[in-house]
Amino acid sequence: MTIDELYHLMLTTMGPQHWLEPGVAPAETPWEILWGGVLVQNTNWRNVDYALANLKQVTQFEPERVLALTSSELTALVKPAGFYTRKVPTLQGLAAWSGHYAFDLAKIRALPAAQIRRELKDLKGIGDETADYFSMYVFNKPTIIVDTYLRRLFTWLGVNLPSSYMKAQAMIAANWRFDFTAAREFHALIVEFGKQVKSAPDFQRSFLADQQLHLH
C-alpha cells in the first residue's frame, strides 16, 4: 500500500474531518490557533481552554494587545496551561514576529513557505512540529507534520521512520505527491485515528489491520 492509498482508505472510511476550516473550526481566529499551539505544549487541551479563555477576555487574541501586556500580566492569564516560564516568552516572541509584518496574516501568507518555516523555527520555543502546524493551519502552506500519531501509525504499518524529524518528513514527501487539501486532511485523519486507536491490539481490530505500507 502506498501513502496515497492509505490516505484515500482513511478518508473513505473515516470521512472528511473538516479540521480548522472557517465556520467549522473550534478556533475562532487564526490567532487563537497560534496561541493555542504554543500553550498546548506538554499539557492537555482542557488546561489550554482555561488559558485561552483568560487570554480572549483581556486581548481578544489580538497580537498587539498580547504585546501590550507585561510578562507578569501574561503569565497570570496563561498559567493554567503550565510551563509558563517557557511559554510566555514564546507567545511574546510570536506576537513580536508578527509585528514585523504589521500584524497582517495576509502579508505573512504571501511569503515563501520555506521563509515562514525558517522564521518560525528561529523563535524561542517553536520546534519543527509546531512550525509545520502553524505553517499549514495558519499560513496555508501544505506540509507533513511528523507527530507522535503519525510515527505510531507508520510503525504499525511496518515503516520505521528516521528519528530525525526532517529526515522522516523528507522520506514521506518523497513517497507522496500531496496538495494543501490532502496534507491538511491526512494530518487530521491520522490524529483522529490516533485518538481512537491507542495500542497495537486496538490497531489489530481497526480497519487498517493487516495493511502494510511500502516506501522506497
PDB file of C-alpha atoms in Angstrom:
ATOM      1  CA  MET A   1       0.000   0.000   0.000  1.00  0.00           C
ATOM      2  CA  THR A   2       1.290   3.467  -0.907  1.00  0.00           C
ATOM      3  CA  ILE A   3       0.809   6.582   1.214  1.00  0.00           C
ATOM      4  CA  ASP A   4      -1.743   7.850  -1.299  1.00  0.00           C
ATOM      5  CA  GLU A   5      -3.690   4.599  -0.984  1.00  0.00           C
ATOM      6  CA  LEU A   6      -3.506   4.859   2.809  1.00  0.00           C
ATOM      7  CA  TYR A   7      -4.772   8.428   2.673  1.00  0.00           C
ATOM      8  CA  HIS A   8      -7.747   7.547   0.464  1.00  0.00           C
ATOM      9  CA  LEU A   9      -8.593   4.463   2.527  1.00  0.00           C
ATOM     10  CA  MET A  10      -8.653   6.542   5.714  1.00  0.00           C
ATOM     11  CA  LEU A  11     -10.625   9.323   4.029  1.00  0.00           C
ATOM     12  CA  THR A  12     -13.210   6.900   2.625  1.00  0.00           C
ATOM     13  CA  THR A  13     -13.589   5.004   5.904  1.00  0.00           C
ATOM     14  CA  MET A  14     -13.461   7.886   8.372  1.00  0.00           C
ATOM     15  CA  GLY A  15     -14.833  10.701   6.215  1.00  0.00           C
ATOM     16  CA  PRO A  16     -13.556  14.286   5.933  1.00  0.00           C
ATOM     17  CA  GLN A  17     -12.529  15.761   9.282  1.00  0.00           C
ATOM     18  CA  HIS A  18     -13.030  19.459   8.433  1.00  0.00           C
ATOM     19  CA  TRP A  19     -10.266  20.487  10.822  1.00  0.00           C
ATOM     20  CA  LEU A  20      -9.837  24.209  11.424  1.00  0.00           C
ATOM     21  CA  GLU A  21     -11.991  25.213   8.477  1.00  0.00           C
ATOM     22  CA  PRO A  22     -13.852  28.558   8.538  1.00  0.00           C
ATOM     23  CA  GLY A  23     -17.222  28.083  10.183  1.00  0.00           C
ATOM     24  CA  VAL A  24     -16.304  24.599  11.368  1.00  0.00           C
ATOM     25  CA  ALA A  25     -13.143  25.075  13.379  1.00  0.00           C
ATOM     26  CA  PRO A  26     -13.124  25.097  17.172  1.00  0.00           C
ATOM     27  CA  ALA A  27     -10.735  28.032  16.935  1.00  0.00           C
ATOM     28  CA  GLU A  28     -12.363  31.417  16.449  1.00  0.00           C
ATOM     29  CA  THR A  29      -9.464  33.096  14.689  1.00  0.00           C
ATOM     30  CA  PRO A  30      -6.056  32.122  13.252  1.00  0.00           C
ATOM     31  CA  TRP A  31      -4.511  33.963  16.197  1.00  0.00           C
ATOM     32  CA  GLU A  32      -6.235  31.566  18.571  1.00  0.00           C
ATOM     33  CA  ILE A  33      -4.609  28.689  16.660  1.00  0.00           C
ATOM     34  CA  LEU A  34      -1.208  30.326  17.136  1.00  0.00           C
ATOM     35  CA  TRP A  35      -1.607  30.982  20.850  1.00  0.00           C
ATOM     36  CA  GLY A  36      -3.171  27.561  21.424  1.00  0.00           C
ATOM     37  CA  GLY A  37      -0.362  25.842  19.526  1.00  0.00           C
ATOM     38  CA  VAL A  38       2.130  27.303  21.980  1.00  0.00           C
ATOM     39  CA  LEU A  39       0.059  26.733  25.098  1.00  0.00           C
ATOM     40  CA  VAL A  40      -0.758  23.073  24.335  1.00  0.00           C
ATOM     41  CA  GLN A  41       2.887  22.016  24.515  1.00  0.00           C
ATOM     42  CA  ASN A  42       3.368  19.490  27.344  1.00  0.00           C
ATOM     43  CA  THR A  43      -0.222  19.769  28.557  1.00  0.00           C
ATOM     44  CA  ASN A  44      -3.787  18.908  27.521  1.00  0.00           C
ATOM     45  CA  TRP A  45      -6.492  20.936  25.821  1.00  0.00           C
ATOM     46  CA  ARG A  46      -8.603  21.262  28.955  1.00  0.00           C
ATOM     47  CA  ASN A  47      -5.868  23.342  30.571  1.00  0.00           C
ATOM     48  CA  VAL A  48      -5.334  25.240  27.327  1.00  0.00           C
ATOM     49  CA  ASP A  49      -9.024  26.114  27.160  1.00  0.00           C
ATOM     50  CA  TYR A  50      -8.803  27.860  30.536  1.00  0.00           C
ATOM     51  CA  ALA A  51      -5.740  29.812  29.447  1.00  0.00           C
ATOM     52  CA  LEU A  52      -7.277  30.757  26.091  1.00  0.00           C
ATOM     53  CA  ALA A  53     -10.476  31.909  27.786  1.00  0.00           C
ATOM     54  CA  ASN A  54      -8.403  34.212  30.001  1.00  0.00           C
ATOM     55  CA  LEU A  55      -6.413  35.468  27.037  1.00  0.00           C
ATOM     56  CA  LYS A  56      -9.520  36.142  24.979  1.00  0.00           C
ATOM     57  CA  GLN A  57     -11.187  38.102  27.761  1.00  0.00           C
ATOM     58  CA  VAL A  58      -8.268  40.502  28.004  1.00  0.00           C
ATOM     59  CA  THR A  59      -6.859  40.601  24.454  1.00  0.00           C
ATOM     60  CA  GLN A  60      -9.495  39.198  22.089  1.00  0.00           C
ATOM     61  CA  PHE A  61      -6.487  37.216  20.822  1.00  0.00           C
ATOM     62  CA  GLU A  62      -5.103  40.334  19.120  1.00  0.00           C
ATOM     63  CA  PRO A  63      -1.282  40.216  18.974  1.00  0.00           C
ATOM     64  CA  GLU A  64      -0.932  43.959  19.625  1.00  0.00           C
ATOM     65  CA  ARG A  65      -2.802  43.548  22.886  1.00  0.00           C
ATOM     66  CA  VAL A  66      -0.758  40.494  23.819  1.00  0.00           C
ATOM     67  CA  LEU A  67       2.410  42.557  23.366  1.00  0.00           C
ATOM     68  CA  ALA A  68       0.970  45.378  25.466  1.00  0.00           C
ATOM     69  CA  LEU A  69       0.768  43.068  28.492  1.00  0.00           C
ATOM     70  CA  THR A  70       3.632  42.835  30.920  1.00  0.00           C
ATOM     71  CA  SER A  71       5.228  39.430  31.384  1.00  0.00           C
ATOM     72  CA  SER A  72       3.567  39.170  34.778  1.00  0.00           C
ATOM     73  CA  GLU A  73       0.144  40.006  33.359  1.00  0.00           C
ATOM     74  CA  LEU A  74       0.519  37.489  30.527  1.00  0.00           C
ATOM     75  CA  THR A  75       1.775  34.844  32.937  1.00  0.00           C
ATOM     76  CA  ALA A  76      -1.292  35.262  35.133  1.00  0.00           C
ATOM     77  CA  LEU A  77      -3.558  34.740  32.120  1.00  0.00           C
ATOM     78  CA  VAL A  78      -1.916  31.616  30.702  1.00  0.00           C
ATOM     79  CA  LYS A  79      -0.821  29.993  33.960  1.00  0.00           C
ATOM     80  CA  PRO A  80      -3.482  27.219  33.713  1.00  0.00           C
ATOM     81  CA  ALA A  81      -1.595  25.797  30.689  1.00  0.00           C
ATOM     82  CA  GLY A  82       1.535  25.238  32.804  1.00  0.00           C
ATOM     83  CA  PHE A  83       5.204  25.670  31.863  1.00  0.00           C
ATOM     84  CA  TYR A  84       4.504  29.397  31.690  1.00  0.00           C
ATOM     85  CA  THR A  85       8.123  30.412  32.194  1.00  0.00           C
ATOM     86  CA  ARG A  86       8.806  28.894  28.761  1.00  0.00           C
ATOM     87  CA  LYS A  87       5.506  29.626  27.058  1.00  0.00           C
ATOM     88  CA  VAL A  88       5.206  33.321  27.904  1.00  0.00           C
ATOM     89  CA  PRO A  89       8.442  34.291  26.086  1.00  0.00           C
ATOM     90  CA  THR A  90       7.313  32.195  23.113  1.00  0.00           C
ATOM     91  CA  LEU A  91       3.936  33.941  22.983  1.00  0.00           C
ATOM     92  CA  GLN A  92       5.670  37.310  23.178  1.00  0.00           C
ATOM     93  CA  GLY A  93       8.185  36.332  20.520  1.00  0.00           C
ATOM     94  CA  LEU A  94       5.450  35.112  18.187  1.00  0.00           C
ATOM     95  CA  ALA A  95       3.477  38.315  18.644  1.00  0.00           C
ATOM     96  CA  ALA A  96       6.578  40.461  18.084  1.00  0.00           C
ATOM     97  CA  TRP A  97       7.456  38.470  14.948  1.00  0.00           C
ATOM     98  CA  SER A  98       4.006  39.100  13.519  1.00  0.00           C
ATOM     99  CA  GLY A  99       4.565  42.779  14.273  1.00  0.00           C
ATOM    100  CA  HIS A 100       7.374  42.810  11.699  1.00  0.00           C
ATOM    101  CA  TYR A 101       4.591  42.232   9.167  1.00  0.00           C
ATOM    102  CA  ALA A 102       2.223  44.825  10.663  1.00  0.00           C
ATOM    103  CA  PHE A 103       0.305  42.027  12.425  1.00  0.00           C
ATOM    104  CA  ASP A 104      -1.124  41.194   8.991  1.00  0.00           C
ATOM    105  CA  LEU A 105      -1.536  37.461   8.399  1.00  0.00           C
ATOM    106  CA  ALA A 106      -2.101  38.054   4.684  1.00  0.00           C
ATOM    107  CA  LYS A 107       1.375  39.568   4.397  1.00  0.00           C
ATOM    108  CA  ILE A 108       2.917  36.564   6.127  1.00  0.00           C
ATOM    109  CA  ARG A 109       0.939  34.123   3.973  1.00  0.00           C
ATOM    110  CA  ALA A 110       2.343  35.820   0.878  1.00  0.00           C
ATOM    111  CA  LEU A 111       5.881  34.837   1.927  1.00  0.00           C
ATOM    112  CA  PRO A 112       7.560  31.669   0.606  1.00  0.00           C
ATOM    113  CA  ALA A 113       6.787  28.591   2.709  1.00  0.00           C
ATOM    114  CA  ALA A 114      10.471  27.983   3.459  1.00  0.00           C
ATOM    115  CA  GLN A 115      10.892  31.526   4.782  1.00  0.00           C
ATOM    116  CA  ILE A 116       7.851  31.288   7.048  1.00  0.00           C
ATOM    117  CA  ARG A 117       9.056  27.993   8.472  1.00  0.00           C
ATOM    118  CA  ARG A 118      12.600  29.268   8.972  1.00  0.00           C
ATOM    119  CA  GLU A 119      11.443  32.401  10.765  1.00  0.00           C
ATOM    120  CA  LEU A 120       9.078  30.424  12.977  1.00  0.00           C
ATOM    121  CA  LYS A 121      11.865  27.996  13.882  1.00  0.00           C
ATOM    122  CA  ASP A 122      14.080  30.949  14.818  1.00  0.00           C
ATOM    123  CA  LEU A 123      11.612  31.877  17.561  1.00  0.00           C
ATOM    124  CA  LYS A 124      12.424  30.539  21.018  1.00  0.00           C
ATOM    125  CA  GLY A 125      10.143  27.654  21.954  1.00  0.00           C
ATOM    126  CA  ILE A 126       8.938  26.730  18.454  1.00  0.00           C
ATOM    127  CA  GLY A 127      10.220  23.427  17.107  1.00  0.00           C
ATOM    128  CA  ASP A 128       9.719  21.545  13.876  1.00  0.00           C
ATOM    129  CA  GLU A 129       6.282  20.142  14.648  1.00  0.00           C
ATOM    130  CA  THR A 130       4.823  23.438  15.862  1.00  0.00           C
ATOM    131  CA  ALA A 131       6.349  25.353  12.942  1.00  0.00           C
ATOM    132  CA  ASP A 132       4.756  22.936  10.491  1.00  0.00           C
ATOM    133  CA  TYR A 133       1.420  23.075  12.313  1.00  0.00           C
ATOM    134  CA  PHE A 134       1.389  26.864  12.096  1.00  0.00           C
ATOM    135  CA  SER A 135       2.621  26.822   8.509  1.00  0.00           C
ATOM    136  CA  MET A 136      -0.278  24.663   7.396  1.00  0.00           C
ATOM    137  CA  TYR A 137      -3.185  25.652   9.620  1.00  0.00           C
ATOM    138  CA  VAL A 138      -2.500  29.392   9.887  1.00  0.00           C
ATOM    139  CA  PHE A 139      -0.340  30.333   6.903  1.00  0.00           C
ATOM    140  CA  ASN A 140      -1.868  27.909   4.393  1.00  0.00           C
ATOM    141  CA  LYS A 141       1.328  26.136   3.331  1.00  0.00           C
ATOM    142  CA  PRO A 142       0.991  22.374   2.690  1.00  0.00           C
ATOM    143  CA  THR A 143       3.420  20.265   4.687  1.00  0.00           C
ATOM    144  CA  ILE A 144       3.755  16.963   6.534  1.00  0.00           C
ATOM    145  CA  ILE A 145       3.517  17.066  10.314  1.00  0.00           C
ATOM    146  CA  VAL A 146       5.587  14.254  11.803  1.00  0.00           C
ATOM    147  CA  ASP A 147       3.914  13.942  15.175  1.00  0.00           C
ATOM    148  CA  THR A 148       3.561  11.047  17.602  1.00  0.00           C
ATOM    149  CA  TYR A 149       0.333   9.861  15.979  1.00  0.00           C
ATOM    150  CA  LEU A 150       1.962   9.632  12.531  1.00  0.00           C
ATOM    151  CA  ARG A 151       5.035   7.815  13.810  1.00  0.00           C
ATOM    152  CA  ARG A 152       2.922   5.310  15.723  1.00  0.00           C
ATOM    153  CA  LEU A 153       0.651   4.618  12.750  1.00  0.00           C
ATOM    154  CA  PHE A 154       3.553   4.164  10.352  1.00  0.00           C
ATOM    155  CA  THR A 155       5.236   1.778  12.813  1.00  0.00           C
ATOM    156  CA  TRP A 156       2.090  -0.354  12.987  1.00  0.00           C
ATOM    157  CA  LEU A 157       2.034  -0.348   9.181  1.00  0.00           C
ATOM    158  CA  GLY A 158       5.595  -1.696   9.097  1.00  0.00           C
ATOM    159  CA  VAL A 159       7.540   1.501   8.447  1.00  0.00           C
ATOM    160  CA  ASN A 160      10.098   2.754  10.974  1.00  0.00           C
ATOM    161  CA  LEU A 161      10.740   6.381  10.164  1.00  0.00           C
ATOM    162  CA  PRO A 162      14.116   8.047  10.817  1.00  0.00           C
ATOM    163  CA  SER A 163      14.375   9.561  14.293  1.00  0.00           C
ATOM    164  CA  SER A 164      15.282  12.912  12.734  1.00  0.00           C
ATOM    165  CA  TYR A 165      12.148  14.988  12.149  1.00  0.00           C
ATOM    166  CA  MET A 166      13.403  16.458   8.886  1.00  0.00           C
ATOM    167  CA  LYS A 167      14.614  13.110   7.527  1.00  0.00           C
ATOM    168  CA  ALA A 168      11.293  11.474   8.367  1.00  0.00           C
ATOM    169  CA  GLN A 169       9.429  14.317   6.701  1.00  0.00           C
ATOM    170  CA  ALA A 170      11.611  14.093   3.599  1.00  0.00           C
ATOM    171  CA  MET A 171      11.080  10.340   3.395  1.00  0.00           C
ATOM    172  CA  ILE A 172       7.306  10.759   3.415  1.00  0.00           C
ATOM    173  CA  ALA A 173       7.414  13.654   0.955  1.00  0.00           C
ATOM    174  CA  ALA A 174       9.460  11.544  -1.468  1.00  0.00           C
ATOM    175  CA  ASN A 175       6.724   8.920  -1.430  1.00  0.00           C
ATOM    176  CA  TRP A 176       3.627  11.091  -1.682  1.00  0.00           C
ATOM    177  CA  ARG A 177       2.524  13.847  -4.039  1.00  0.00           C
ATOM    178  CA  PHE A 178       0.252  15.993  -1.905  1.00  0.00           C
ATOM    179  CA  ASP A 179      -1.533  19.309  -2.163  1.00  0.00           C
ATOM    180  CA  PHE A 180      -2.817  21.669   0.507  1.00  0.00           C
ATOM    181  CA  THR A 181      -6.176  19.946   0.922  1.00  0.00           C
ATOM    182  CA  ALA A 182      -4.692  16.454   1.108  1.00  0.00           C
ATOM    183  CA  ALA A 183      -1.938  17.480   3.525  1.00  0.00           C
ATOM    184  CA  ARG A 184      -4.390  19.055   5.966  1.00  0.00           C
ATOM    185  CA  GLU A 185      -6.868  16.207   5.704  1.00  0.00           C
ATOM    186  CA  PHE A 186      -4.236  13.482   6.103  1.00  0.00           C
ATOM    187  CA  HIS A 187      -2.920  15.075   9.281  1.00  0.00           C
ATOM    188  CA  ALA A 188      -6.428  15.388  10.698  1.00  0.00           C
ATOM    189  CA  LEU A 189      -7.258  11.778   9.814  1.00  0.00           C
ATOM    190  CA  ILE A 190      -4.069  10.484  11.431  1.00  0.00           C
ATOM    191  CA  VAL A 191      -4.704  12.443  14.635  1.00  0.00           C
ATOM    192  CA  GLU A 192      -8.342  11.339  14.873  1.00  0.00           C
ATOM    193  CA  PHE A 193      -7.335   7.739  14.193  1.00  0.00           C
ATOM    194  CA  GLY A 194      -4.633   8.001  16.845  1.00  0.00           C
ATOM    195  CA  LYS A 195      -7.073   9.282  19.436  1.00  0.00           C
ATOM    196  CA  GLN A 196      -9.306   6.256  18.881  1.00  0.00           C
ATOM    197  CA  VAL A 197      -6.636   3.596  18.280  1.00  0.00           C
ATOM    198  CA  LYS A 198      -4.105   3.816  21.091  1.00  0.00           C
ATOM    199  CA  SER A 199      -2.468   0.395  21.216  1.00  0.00           C
ATOM    200  CA  ALA A 200      -1.316  -2.429  18.968  1.00  0.00           C
ATOM    201  CA  PRO A 201      -4.325  -4.614  19.956  1.00  0.00           C
ATOM    202  CA  ASP A 202      -6.618  -1.691  19.094  1.00  0.00           C
ATOM    203  CA  PHE A 203      -4.871  -1.398  15.740  1.00  0.00           C
ATOM    204  CA  GLN A 204      -5.381  -5.093  15.022  1.00  0.00           C
ATOM    205  CA  ARG A 205      -9.109  -4.549  15.463  1.00  0.00           C
ATOM    206  CA  SER A 206      -9.153  -1.458  13.224  1.00  0.00           C
ATOM    207  CA  PHE A 207      -9.911  -1.182   9.522  1.00  0.00           C
ATOM    208  CA  LEU A 208      -6.164  -0.871   8.867  1.00  0.00           C
ATOM    209  CA  ALA A 209      -5.318  -4.237  10.409  1.00  0.00           C
ATOM    210  CA  ASP A 210      -3.115  -6.418   8.165  1.00  0.00           C
ATOM    211  CA  GLN A 211      -2.255  -3.478   5.926  1.00  0.00           C
ATOM    212  CA  GLN A 212       1.382  -2.846   5.059  1.00  0.00           C
ATOM    213  CA  LEU A 213       2.826   0.466   3.925  1.00  0.00           C
ATOM    214  CA  HIS A 214       5.571   0.366   1.306  1.00  0.00           C
ATOM    215  CA  LEU A 215       8.003   3.259   0.869  1.00  0.00           C
ATOM    216  CA  HIS A 216      11.018   3.474  -1.388  1.00  0.00           C
TER     217      HIS A 216
END
